[in-house]
Amino acid sequence: MKRPGVRMVDVAALAGVSAGTASKALSNTGQLSQETRDRVRRAAATLGFTPDARGRALSSGRTYTVALLTTDSSGRFSIPIMRGVEDVLSAGELATVLCDTRDDPLREQTYLRSLVARGVDGIVVTGRRTEPRAPIDVPLPVVYALAASTDPADASVIVDDAAGATATITHLAGLGRTRIAHITGPSDHRSAAERAQAITPALCTEPLFGEWSERWGRQATDLVLRQHPDAITCGSDQIARGVCDRLRELGHSVPDDIAVTGYDNWPVMALASRPPLTTVDLRLEDLGRRAATLLLEAIDGKPHHGVLELPTQLITRESTLGT
Amino acid sequence: MKRPGVRMVDVAALAGVSAGTASKALSNTGQLSQETRDRVRRAAATLGFTPDARGRALSSGRTYTVALLTTDSSGRFSIPIMRGVEDVLSAGELATVLCDTRDDPLREQTYLRSLVARGVDGIVVTGRRTEPRAPIDVPLPVVYALAASTDPADASVIVDDAAGATATITHLAGLGRTRIAHITGPSDHRSAAERAQAITPALCTEPLFGEWSERWGRQATDLVLRQHPDAITCGSDQIARGVCDRLRELGHSVPDDIAVTGYDNWPVMALASRPPLTTVDLRLEDLGRRAATLLLEAIDGKPHHGVLELPTQLITRESTLGT
DNA sequence: GGAAAAACGGCACACGTTTTCCGTCGTAGA
DNA sequence: TCTACGACGGAAAACGTGTGCCGTTTTTCC
């Protein structure tokens, strides 16, 4: 089972130098004449040489691989974050591998052992919830994304949920809405509690906590209508979609009678809703990019400490603006 | 940056043998007394030894890693498939890495080079569409999942879409429905065409091709109602949800007046629909498991050739059964 | 023209594991 | 007692790349 891969010695032979010299030429290290470098480069190009990652890893200690460890089996959050991570890392020729722990601590341990054994250069840890999580114990650079580490000495990148929620209120107020209600998820979910807390002073009534579902959105609509709101800001796009559906069934016009906002900018919900939802985009790709940048710096020996909050972006659509 | 990892020689020293012997003891190869094997095993356990994957890869040629190459950026299909793949592979201590090409041929090439350079043991190729795709050109075992390779000599595992669609018809017929309409996606999508073709003889009218959206489901409902159907079978859960919404708006009862079926069993659609959808589950995890099994056999030197069609599963819910 | 310094490139080892080959010891058979 | 064979375990090479060290050549300056 021997692959006929072209090796460094082949390149070196063609260029008329030794393997060590060829290595230096291709990695821009050592003291070599420009002419030699070019000759080796041409030889490498001619042969289509790609250095074997196994040998390189063993020799240099670097694998040029980082792992994205996630508990988000659905991919709803981890996929956009991975995109961002890849954007940054692939520029540096690093590869990204996705490890889904399925929220199983045992599986997480297994993955970590495997990742350390493989010698990944660093790890980005993320999740499907924004609750801070216990740090992982590995002798490697780690950055936490979306869910911060409970250890403030670790580097974490999270979303500024309070600002995101506030942005919807500001937007609605700018449209002249004064009686704003809030329907959101379970009160023991940080993402619900934090957003609700940030905007409660601006509401005409207490936030309604329930679950992250369309059904809850529909049910809560009936409750909230007693307050005669002119706007309903929701804790998720799913809830907002349920609210829109229920309002339409009851004959209320969105946004003329009542404006509605969602949260998450989950395309399948926000765009399929009638009308499409004004919502808050979490900028997960930015999150991933930022996490990757911090990880690279940590790998480079310049670790960052503390929590970094990234801004969200308000996406305006017909559910507040009309057509 | 030297990790104080415990190496084979450390284990060997503790057990009082040479590194080579320790390796044989742990891998159950070579000619060693049981007593020596046990002694080495105990030493390894005491030190918490995990063999370094870099050295192992370089020496044995195996990396115990397989890649899942996908064009499905959303993860809607690739995540369940990856789960299935992992189920099979992690039992054999293999790791799975996900590579998202974002449907960019250049990116795909880059990934392939990288994967070959890293020496992965094999590749599972998948996509977000069921159209057969051009095979990838790598000197490695490859299995295609969901989208078959156009080269019949390759190993492919796909879903039996015709049977899946037929199952909905059989189910509806068993419920006494005789006037069945079909609303589905673009006619140039294989998954739409194949399903439609399989069931056209059982329909009361020609299939309606459009797009994979709720909006199209709503629009098409108006068209199809002129035929006075007692059942509508849809090409996707999104379309079916649109159909249900429109029927309810028009005062038709689902399923009493008209039964509705979806396709895909996409939880966020099938369960959120009113009523929840009877639909066809693609068994993507099975697909992944089967693909991984075939890949393992290919890695083991027993390659499989040709296309394997896996059965789907009908999930019955209120949209055909009532409450 | 000679000496010092700079430029250049080769040699050899390191990385950690696997695996082949071979030596040694013990035992059994002649 | 000598030979033969089997069981056991050690030594060393191999995998492919990176890199420190050192020798050689060229340049430069006096």
Short mmCIF file of N, CA, C and O in Angstrom, two decimals, chain A residues 1 3 48-55 57-58 61 63-65 73-75 79 82-84 86-87 90 95-100 102 107 111 113-114 116-120 139-141 214 218 238 241 245 248-249 266 268-269 272 274 299, chain B residues 1 3 48-55 57-58 61 63-65 73-75 79 82-84 86-87 90 95-100 102 107 111 113-114 116-120 139-141 214 218 238 241 245 248-249 266 268-269 272 274 299:
data_model
loop_
_atom_site.label_atom_id
_atom_site.label_comp_id
_atom_site.label_asym_id
_atom_site.label_seq_id
_atom_site.Cartn_x
_atom_site.Cartn_y
_atom_site.Cartn_z
N MET A 1 0.86 -1.21 0.00
CA MET A 1 0.00 0.00 0.00
C MET A 1 0.87 1.23 0.00
O MET A 1 0.75 2.14 0.82
N ARG A 3 1.95 4.63 -1.55
CA ARG A 3 1.54 5.66 -2.51
C ARG A 3 2.77 6.20 -3.20
O ARG A 3 3.78 6.47 -2.56
N GLY A 48 4.70 18.68 -9.12
CA GLY A 48 3.44 18.74 -8.37
C GLY A 48 3.63 18.31 -6.94
O GLY A 48 2.81 17.61 -6.37
N PHE A 49 4.70 18.76 -6.34
CA PHE A 49 5.04 18.34 -4.98
C PHE A 49 4.14 18.97 -3.93
O PHE A 49 3.91 20.17 -3.94
N THR A 50 3.61 18.13 -3.07
CA THR A 50 2.90 18.60 -1.88
C THR A 50 3.55 17.91 -0.69
O THR A 50 3.56 16.69 -0.63
N PRO A 51 4.08 18.68 0.23
CA PRO A 51 4.78 18.04 1.35
C PRO A 51 3.85 17.13 2.13
O PRO A 51 2.68 17.45 2.34
N ASP A 52 4.35 16.03 2.55
CA ASP A 52 3.57 15.06 3.31
C ASP A 52 3.35 15.60 4.73
O ASP A 52 4.29 15.86 5.47
N ALA A 53 2.07 15.74 5.05
CA ALA A 53 1.74 16.35 6.34
C ALA A 53 2.20 15.48 7.51
O ALA A 53 2.45 16.00 8.59
N ARG A 54 2.30 14.18 7.29
CA ARG A 54 2.68 13.29 8.39
C ARG A 54 4.13 13.57 8.81
O ARG A 54 4.43 13.78 9.98
N GLY A 55 5.01 13.59 7.81
CA GLY A 55 6.40 13.86 8.12
C GLY A 55 6.58 15.24 8.71
O GLY A 55 7.29 15.45 9.69
N ALA A 57 4.45 17.03 10.34
CA ALA A 57 3.92 17.12 11.70
C ALA A 57 4.91 16.52 12.69
O ALA A 57 5.16 17.07 13.76
N LEU A 58 5.45 15.38 12.33
CA LEU A 58 6.36 14.71 13.25
C LEU A 58 7.60 15.56 13.48
O LEU A 58 8.09 15.69 14.61
N GLY A 61 6.34 19.46 14.79
CA GLY A 61 5.44 19.57 15.93
C GLY A 61 4.13 20.23 15.57
O GLY A 61 3.16 20.13 16.30
N THR A 63 0.80 20.63 13.21
CA THR A 63 0.02 19.82 12.27
C THR A 63 -0.78 20.70 11.31
O THR A 63 -1.39 20.20 10.40
N TYR A 64 -0.78 21.99 11.57
CA TYR A 64 -1.56 22.90 10.73
C TYR A 64 -3.01 22.45 10.66
O TYR A 64 -3.62 22.43 9.61
N THR A 65 -3.50 22.08 11.80
CA THR A 65 -4.89 21.63 11.92
C THR A 65 -5.45 22.18 13.22
O THR A 65 -4.78 22.12 14.25
N SER A 73 -25.47 19.65 17.66
CA SER A 73 -25.61 18.58 16.67
C SER A 73 -26.32 19.03 15.41
O SER A 73 -26.15 18.45 14.35
N SER A 74 -27.16 20.06 15.53
CA SER A 74 -27.95 20.45 14.36
C SER A 74 -27.11 21.19 13.34
O SER A 74 -27.45 21.24 12.17
N GLY A 75 -26.03 21.80 13.78
CA GLY A 75 -25.23 22.58 12.86
C GLY A 75 -25.75 24.00 12.68
O GLY A 75 -25.13 24.82 12.00
N ILE A 79 -22.14 25.45 12.07
CA ILE A 79 -21.74 25.53 10.66
C ILE A 79 -21.34 26.96 10.27
O ILE A 79 -20.27 27.15 9.70
N MET A 82 -18.04 27.68 11.83
CA MET A 82 -16.96 26.96 11.16
C MET A 82 -16.54 27.67 9.87
O MET A 82 -15.36 27.75 9.56
N ARG A 83 -17.54 28.17 9.15
CA ARG A 83 -17.22 28.95 7.96
C ARG A 83 -16.27 30.09 8.27
O ARG A 83 -15.29 30.33 7.58
N GLY A 84 -16.62 30.84 9.31
CA GLY A 84 -15.78 31.97 9.69
C GLY A 84 -14.38 31.52 10.07
O GLY A 84 -13.38 32.10 9.65
N GLU A 86 -12.85 28.86 9.12
CA GLU A 86 -12.14 28.42 7.91
C GLU A 86 -11.65 29.61 7.09
O GLU A 86 -10.56 29.56 6.53
N ASP A 87 -12.47 30.64 7.02
CA ASP A 87 -12.06 31.82 6.25
C ASP A 87 -10.70 32.31 6.71
O ASP A 87 -9.83 32.62 5.91
N SER A 90 -7.83 29.07 6.53
CA SER A 90 -7.38 28.50 5.27
C SER A 90 -6.43 29.45 4.57
O SER A 90 -5.63 29.03 3.75
N ALA A 95 -6.03 23.54 8.31
CA ALA A 95 -7.28 22.83 8.07
C ALA A 95 -8.12 22.86 9.34
O ALA A 95 -7.60 22.99 10.45
N THR A 96 -9.43 22.77 9.17
CA THR A 96 -10.34 22.80 10.30
C THR A 96 -11.11 21.49 10.33
O THR A 96 -11.62 21.05 9.32
N VAL A 97 -11.18 20.86 11.48
CA VAL A 97 -11.98 19.64 11.58
C VAL A 97 -13.08 19.86 12.59
O VAL A 97 -12.89 20.48 13.63
N LEU A 98 -14.26 19.38 12.25
CA LEU A 98 -15.43 19.57 13.10
C LEU A 98 -15.66 18.32 13.94
O LEU A 98 -15.74 17.21 13.41
N CYS A 99 -15.78 18.50 15.24
CA CYS A 99 -16.06 17.38 16.13
C CYS A 99 -17.34 17.65 16.88
O CYS A 99 -17.44 18.61 17.64
N ASP A 100 -18.32 16.80 16.68
CA ASP A 100 -19.62 16.99 17.32
C ASP A 100 -19.71 16.05 18.52
O ASP A 100 -19.75 14.84 18.37
N ARG A 102 -22.16 15.78 20.53
CA ARG A 102 -23.56 15.40 20.80
C ARG A 102 -23.91 15.60 22.27
O ARG A 102 -24.72 14.85 22.82
N ARG A 107 -18.12 11.39 25.16
CA ARG A 107 -17.69 11.58 23.78
C ARG A 107 -16.73 12.76 23.68
O ARG A 107 -15.76 12.73 22.92
N TYR A 111 -12.95 12.63 22.22
CA TYR A 111 -12.47 13.53 21.17
C TYR A 111 -11.22 14.27 21.62
O TYR A 111 -10.26 14.40 20.86
N ARG A 113 -8.94 13.50 23.81
CA ARG A 113 -7.77 12.62 23.81
C ARG A 113 -7.25 12.44 22.39
O ARG A 113 -6.05 12.54 22.13
N SER A 114 -8.18 12.18 21.50
CA SER A 114 -7.81 11.95 20.11
C SER A 114 -7.15 13.19 19.52
O SER A 114 -6.13 13.10 18.81
N VAL A 116 -5.56 15.63 21.07
CA VAL A 116 -4.23 15.83 21.64
C VAL A 116 -3.25 14.84 21.04
O VAL A 116 -2.12 15.19 20.68
N ALA A 117 -3.70 13.59 20.90
CA ALA A 117 -2.83 12.57 20.32
C ALA A 117 -2.45 12.92 18.89
O ALA A 117 -1.34 12.66 18.44
N ARG A 118 -3.37 13.52 18.17
CA ARG A 118 -3.10 13.89 16.80
C ARG A 118 -2.24 15.14 16.74
O ARG A 118 -1.73 15.49 15.68
N GLY A 119 -2.19 15.85 17.84
CA GLY A 119 -1.35 17.03 17.88
C GLY A 119 -1.93 18.22 17.15
O GLY A 119 -1.19 18.95 16.49
N VAL A 120 -3.25 18.42 17.23
CA VAL A 120 -3.81 19.62 16.62
C VAL A 120 -3.16 20.85 17.24
O VAL A 120 -2.71 20.82 18.38
N PRO A 139 -3.53 20.61 27.12
CA PRO A 139 -2.31 21.42 27.07
C PRO A 139 -2.16 22.06 25.70
O PRO A 139 -1.15 21.89 25.03
N LEU A 140 -3.21 22.79 25.28
CA LEU A 140 -3.22 23.38 23.94
C LEU A 140 -3.89 24.74 23.99
O LEU A 140 -4.68 24.99 24.89
N PRO A 141 -3.63 25.59 23.02
CA PRO A 141 -4.37 26.84 22.94
C PRO A 141 -5.85 26.57 22.67
O PRO A 141 -6.18 25.72 21.84
N GLU A 214 -42.86 27.87 17.53
CA GLU A 214 -43.91 28.64 16.88
C GLU A 214 -45.20 28.54 17.68
O GLU A 214 -45.96 29.52 17.79
N ARG A 218 -47.67 31.51 18.99
CA ARG A 218 -49.10 31.68 18.71
C ARG A 218 -49.89 31.83 20.00
O ARG A 218 -50.75 32.72 20.14
N GLN A 238 -38.42 31.70 15.33
CA GLN A 238 -39.50 30.72 15.40
C GLN A 238 -40.69 31.32 16.13
O GLN A 238 -41.84 31.23 15.67
N ARG A 241 -42.39 33.95 14.04
CA ARG A 241 -43.20 33.42 12.95
C ARG A 241 -44.55 32.96 13.48
O ARG A 241 -45.59 33.19 12.85
N ASP A 245 -48.21 34.43 12.31
CA ASP A 245 -49.30 33.55 11.85
C ASP A 245 -50.57 33.82 12.64
O ASP A 245 -51.66 33.94 12.09
N ARG A 248 -52.22 37.20 11.87
CA ARG A 248 -52.92 37.18 10.58
C ARG A 248 -54.25 36.45 10.73
O ARG A 248 -55.28 36.89 10.21
N GLU A 249 -54.25 35.35 11.47
CA GLU A 249 -55.50 34.61 11.67
C GLU A 249 -56.54 35.47 12.37
O GLU A 249 -57.73 35.35 12.11
N TRP A 266 -32.54 33.35 11.16
CA TRP A 266 -32.47 31.98 10.65
C TRP A 266 -33.27 31.96 9.36
O TRP A 266 -34.50 32.06 9.39
N VAL A 268 -34.52 30.04 7.15
CA VAL A 268 -35.68 29.20 6.92
C VAL A 268 -36.91 29.70 7.68
O VAL A 268 -38.04 29.44 7.29
N MET A 269 -36.69 30.43 8.74
CA MET A 269 -37.80 31.01 9.48
C MET A 269 -38.05 32.45 9.07
O MET A 269 -39.16 32.84 8.74
N ALA A 272 -39.30 32.74 5.42
CA ALA A 272 -40.54 32.04 5.09
C ALA A 272 -41.72 32.63 5.83
O ALA A 272 -42.87 32.38 5.48
N ARG A 274 -44.60 35.10 7.05
CA ARG A 274 -45.43 36.08 6.35
C ARG A 274 -45.85 37.17 7.31
O ARG A 274 -46.66 36.88 8.20
N ILE A 299 -1.66 30.37 19.34
CA ILE A 299 -0.72 29.37 18.83
C ILE A 299 0.64 30.02 18.62
O ILE A 299 1.68 29.41 18.83
N MET B 1 8.27 24.51 22.60
CA MET B 1 6.86 24.07 22.62
C MET B 1 6.82 22.55 22.64
O MET B 1 6.21 21.89 21.80
N ARG B 3 5.62 19.24 24.20
CA ARG B 3 4.64 18.68 25.12
C ARG B 3 5.29 17.53 25.88
O ARG B 3 5.99 16.71 25.31
N GLY B 48 -0.88 6.48 31.54
CA GLY B 48 -1.88 7.13 30.70
C GLY B 48 -1.38 7.36 29.30
O GLY B 48 -1.60 8.41 28.70
N PHE B 49 -0.76 6.34 28.76
CA PHE B 49 -0.14 6.47 27.45
C PHE B 49 -1.16 6.48 26.32
O PHE B 49 -2.07 5.66 26.28
N THR B 50 -1.05 7.46 25.44
CA THR B 50 -1.81 7.49 24.20
C THR B 50 -0.82 7.62 23.07
O THR B 50 -0.08 8.61 23.03
N PRO B 51 -0.78 6.67 22.16
CA PRO B 51 0.24 6.75 21.11
C PRO B 51 0.08 8.00 20.26
O PRO B 51 -1.02 8.45 19.99
N ASP B 52 1.19 8.59 19.92
CA ASP B 52 1.19 9.81 19.13
C ASP B 52 0.80 9.48 17.69
O ASP B 52 1.46 8.69 17.01
N ALA B 53 -0.29 10.11 17.26
CA ALA B 53 -0.82 9.78 15.93
C ALA B 53 0.14 10.19 14.82
O ALA B 53 0.13 9.59 13.75
N ARG B 54 0.97 11.17 15.07
CA ARG B 54 1.89 11.63 14.02
C ARG B 54 2.91 10.55 13.71
O ARG B 54 3.10 10.17 12.55
N GLY B 55 3.55 10.05 14.74
CA GLY B 55 4.53 9.00 14.52
C GLY B 55 3.89 7.76 13.93
O GLY B 55 4.41 7.16 12.99
N ALA B 57 1.25 7.55 12.11
CA ALA B 57 0.86 7.76 10.71
C ALA B 57 2.07 7.64 9.80
O ALA B 57 2.02 7.02 8.74
N LEU B 58 3.15 8.24 10.22
CA LEU B 58 4.34 8.23 9.38
C LEU B 58 4.85 6.80 9.20
O LEU B 58 5.23 6.38 8.11
N GLY B 61 1.63 4.36 7.74
CA GLY B 61 0.92 4.78 6.55
C GLY B 61 -0.55 5.04 6.80
O GLY B 61 -1.21 5.70 6.01
N THR B 63 -3.61 6.78 8.90
CA THR B 63 -3.83 7.91 9.79
C THR B 63 -5.06 7.70 10.67
O THR B 63 -5.34 8.50 11.55
N TYR B 64 -5.81 6.65 10.38
CA TYR B 64 -7.04 6.42 11.12
C TYR B 64 -7.93 7.65 11.09
O TYR B 64 -8.47 8.09 12.10
N THR B 65 -8.02 8.23 9.91
CA THR B 65 -8.85 9.41 9.70
C THR B 65 -9.53 9.27 8.34
O THR B 65 -8.89 8.88 7.38
N SER B 73 -23.59 23.17 2.33
CA SER B 73 -23.14 24.14 3.32
C SER B 73 -24.08 24.25 4.51
O SER B 73 -23.65 24.62 5.59
N SER B 74 -25.34 23.92 4.30
CA SER B 74 -26.29 24.12 5.39
C SER B 74 -26.16 23.04 6.45
O SER B 74 -26.54 23.24 7.59
N GLY B 75 -25.62 21.89 6.08
CA GLY B 75 -25.53 20.81 7.04
C GLY B 75 -26.80 20.01 7.14
O GLY B 75 -26.87 19.02 7.85
N ILE B 79 -24.85 16.68 8.01
CA ILE B 79 -24.72 16.42 9.45
C ILE B 79 -25.28 15.05 9.83
O ILE B 79 -24.60 14.27 10.50
N MET B 82 -22.96 12.47 8.55
CA MET B 82 -21.73 12.41 9.33
C MET B 82 -21.93 11.63 10.62
O MET B 82 -21.07 10.86 11.03
N ARG B 83 -23.09 11.82 11.23
CA ARG B 83 -23.40 11.05 12.43
C ARG B 83 -23.31 9.56 12.17
O ARG B 83 -22.72 8.81 12.94
N GLY B 84 -23.94 9.14 11.08
CA GLY B 84 -23.92 7.72 10.74
C GLY B 84 -22.51 7.24 10.49
O GLY B 84 -22.09 6.18 10.98
N GLU B 86 -19.77 8.48 11.65
CA GLU B 86 -19.05 8.43 12.92
C GLU B 86 -19.43 7.21 13.74
O GLU B 86 -18.59 6.61 14.39
N ASP B 87 -20.70 6.88 13.71
CA ASP B 87 -21.15 5.71 14.48
C ASP B 87 -20.31 4.49 14.12
O ASP B 87 -19.89 3.74 14.99
N SER B 90 -16.08 5.38 14.64
CA SER B 90 -15.50 5.60 15.95
C SER B 90 -15.36 4.28 16.69
O SER B 90 -14.52 4.14 17.58
N ALA B 95 -11.19 8.66 13.16
CA ALA B 95 -11.78 9.98 13.31
C ALA B 95 -12.37 10.43 11.98
O ALA B 95 -11.94 10.00 10.92
N THR B 96 -13.37 11.29 12.06
CA THR B 96 -14.03 11.79 10.87
C THR B 96 -13.85 13.30 10.80
O THR B 96 -14.08 13.99 11.78
N VAL B 97 -13.45 13.81 9.66
CA VAL B 97 -13.35 15.26 9.52
C VAL B 97 -14.28 15.71 8.41
O VAL B 97 -14.40 15.06 7.38
N LEU B 98 -14.96 16.82 8.67
CA LEU B 98 -15.93 17.35 7.73
C LEU B 98 -15.30 18.46 6.90
O LEU B 98 -14.74 19.41 7.45
N CYS B 99 -15.40 18.35 5.59
CA CYS B 99 -14.88 19.39 4.71
C CYS B 99 -16.00 19.92 3.85
O CYS B 99 -16.59 19.19 3.06
N ASP B 100 -16.29 21.19 3.98
CA ASP B 100 -17.38 21.81 3.23
C ASP B 100 -16.79 22.58 2.06
O ASP B 100 -16.10 23.57 2.23
N ARG B 102 -18.42 24.20 -0.14
CA ARG B 102 -19.28 25.34 -0.51
C ARG B 102 -19.58 25.34 -2.01
O ARG B 102 -19.75 26.39 -2.61
N ARG B 107 -12.21 25.17 -4.31
CA ARG B 107 -12.10 24.79 -2.89
C ARG B 107 -12.05 23.27 -2.75
O ARG B 107 -11.32 22.73 -1.92
N TYR B 111 -9.10 21.15 -0.97
CA TYR B 111 -9.33 20.18 0.09
C TYR B 111 -8.74 18.83 -0.27
O TYR B 111 -8.11 18.17 0.56
N ARG B 113 -6.29 18.02 -2.27
CA ARG B 113 -4.83 18.04 -2.14
C ARG B 113 -4.43 17.90 -0.68
O ARG B 113 -3.55 17.12 -0.32
N SER B 114 -5.09 18.69 0.13
CA SER B 114 -4.77 18.68 1.55
C SER B 114 -5.03 17.31 2.16
O SER B 114 -4.24 16.79 2.95
N VAL B 116 -5.09 14.38 0.68
CA VAL B 116 -4.11 13.40 0.21
C VAL B 116 -2.78 13.63 0.92
O VAL B 116 -2.12 12.69 1.36
N ALA B 117 -2.41 14.90 1.05
CA ALA B 117 -1.15 15.22 1.72
C ALA B 117 -1.17 14.74 3.17
O ALA B 117 -0.16 14.31 3.71
N ARG B 118 -2.33 14.84 3.79
CA ARG B 118 -2.44 14.41 5.18
C ARG B 118 -2.49 12.90 5.27
O ARG B 118 -2.37 12.35 6.36
N GLY B 119 -2.79 12.26 4.15
CA GLY B 119 -2.82 10.81 4.16
C GLY B 119 -4.05 10.23 4.83
O GLY B 119 -3.95 9.22 5.51
N VAL B 120 -5.21 10.85 4.62
CA VAL B 120 -6.42 10.24 5.17
C VAL B 120 -6.58 8.85 4.57
O VAL B 120 -6.13 8.57 3.46
N PRO B 139 -5.93 9.00 -5.31
CA PRO B 139 -5.45 7.62 -5.17
C PRO B 139 -5.83 7.05 -3.82
O PRO B 139 -4.98 6.60 -3.06
N LEU B 140 -7.12 7.11 -3.51
CA LEU B 140 -7.59 6.68 -2.19
C LEU B 140 -8.94 5.99 -2.34
O LEU B 140 -9.65 6.23 -3.32
N PRO B 141 -9.32 5.17 -1.37
CA PRO B 141 -10.67 4.62 -1.38
C PRO B 141 -11.70 5.73 -1.22
O PRO B 141 -11.52 6.63 -0.39
N GLU B 214 -42.22 27.14 0.65
CA GLU B 214 -43.58 27.19 1.17
C GLU B 214 -44.47 28.02 0.26
O GLU B 214 -45.64 27.71 0.06
N ARG B 218 -48.11 27.12 -1.37
CA ARG B 218 -49.37 27.87 -1.24
C ARG B 218 -49.96 28.17 -2.60
O ARG B 218 -51.15 27.98 -2.85
N GLN B 238 -41.23 21.47 3.11
CA GLN B 238 -41.50 22.90 2.98
C GLN B 238 -42.74 23.14 2.13
O GLN B 238 -43.62 23.91 2.49
N ARG B 241 -45.86 22.13 3.96
CA ARG B 241 -46.28 23.09 4.98
C ARG B 241 -47.02 24.25 4.35
O ARG B 241 -48.04 24.71 4.88
N ASP B 245 -50.92 25.33 5.12
CA ASP B 245 -51.28 26.69 5.51
C ASP B 245 -52.38 27.23 4.60
O ASP B 245 -53.38 27.81 5.06
N ARG B 248 -55.78 25.57 5.11
CA ARG B 248 -56.45 26.05 6.32
C ARG B 248 -57.07 27.42 6.08
O ARG B 248 -58.19 27.69 6.49
N GLU B 249 -56.31 28.26 5.39
CA GLU B 249 -56.83 29.59 5.09
C GLU B 249 -58.12 29.53 4.28
O GLU B 249 -59.01 30.36 4.44
N TRP B 266 -37.94 16.75 7.75
CA TRP B 266 -37.11 17.81 8.30
C TRP B 266 -37.85 18.33 9.53
O TRP B 266 -38.88 19.00 9.37
N VAL B 268 -37.88 20.68 11.67
CA VAL B 268 -38.32 22.06 11.83
C VAL B 268 -39.51 22.37 10.94
O VAL B 268 -40.30 23.27 11.24
N MET B 269 -39.69 21.65 9.88
CA MET B 269 -40.86 21.83 9.02
C MET B 269 -41.97 20.85 9.36
O MET B 269 -43.12 21.23 9.58
N ALA B 272 -43.46 21.46 12.86
CA ALA B 272 -44.04 22.78 13.09
C ALA B 272 -45.27 23.01 12.22
O ALA B 272 -46.05 23.92 12.48
N ARG B 274 -48.93 22.77 10.67
CA ARG B 274 -50.24 22.53 11.27
C ARG B 274 -51.14 21.88 10.25
O ARG B 274 -51.52 22.55 9.28
N ILE B 299 -10.92 0.27 2.33
CA ILE B 299 -9.62 0.51 2.95
C ILE B 299 -8.93 -0.81 3.26
O ILE B 299 -7.72 -0.95 3.16
#
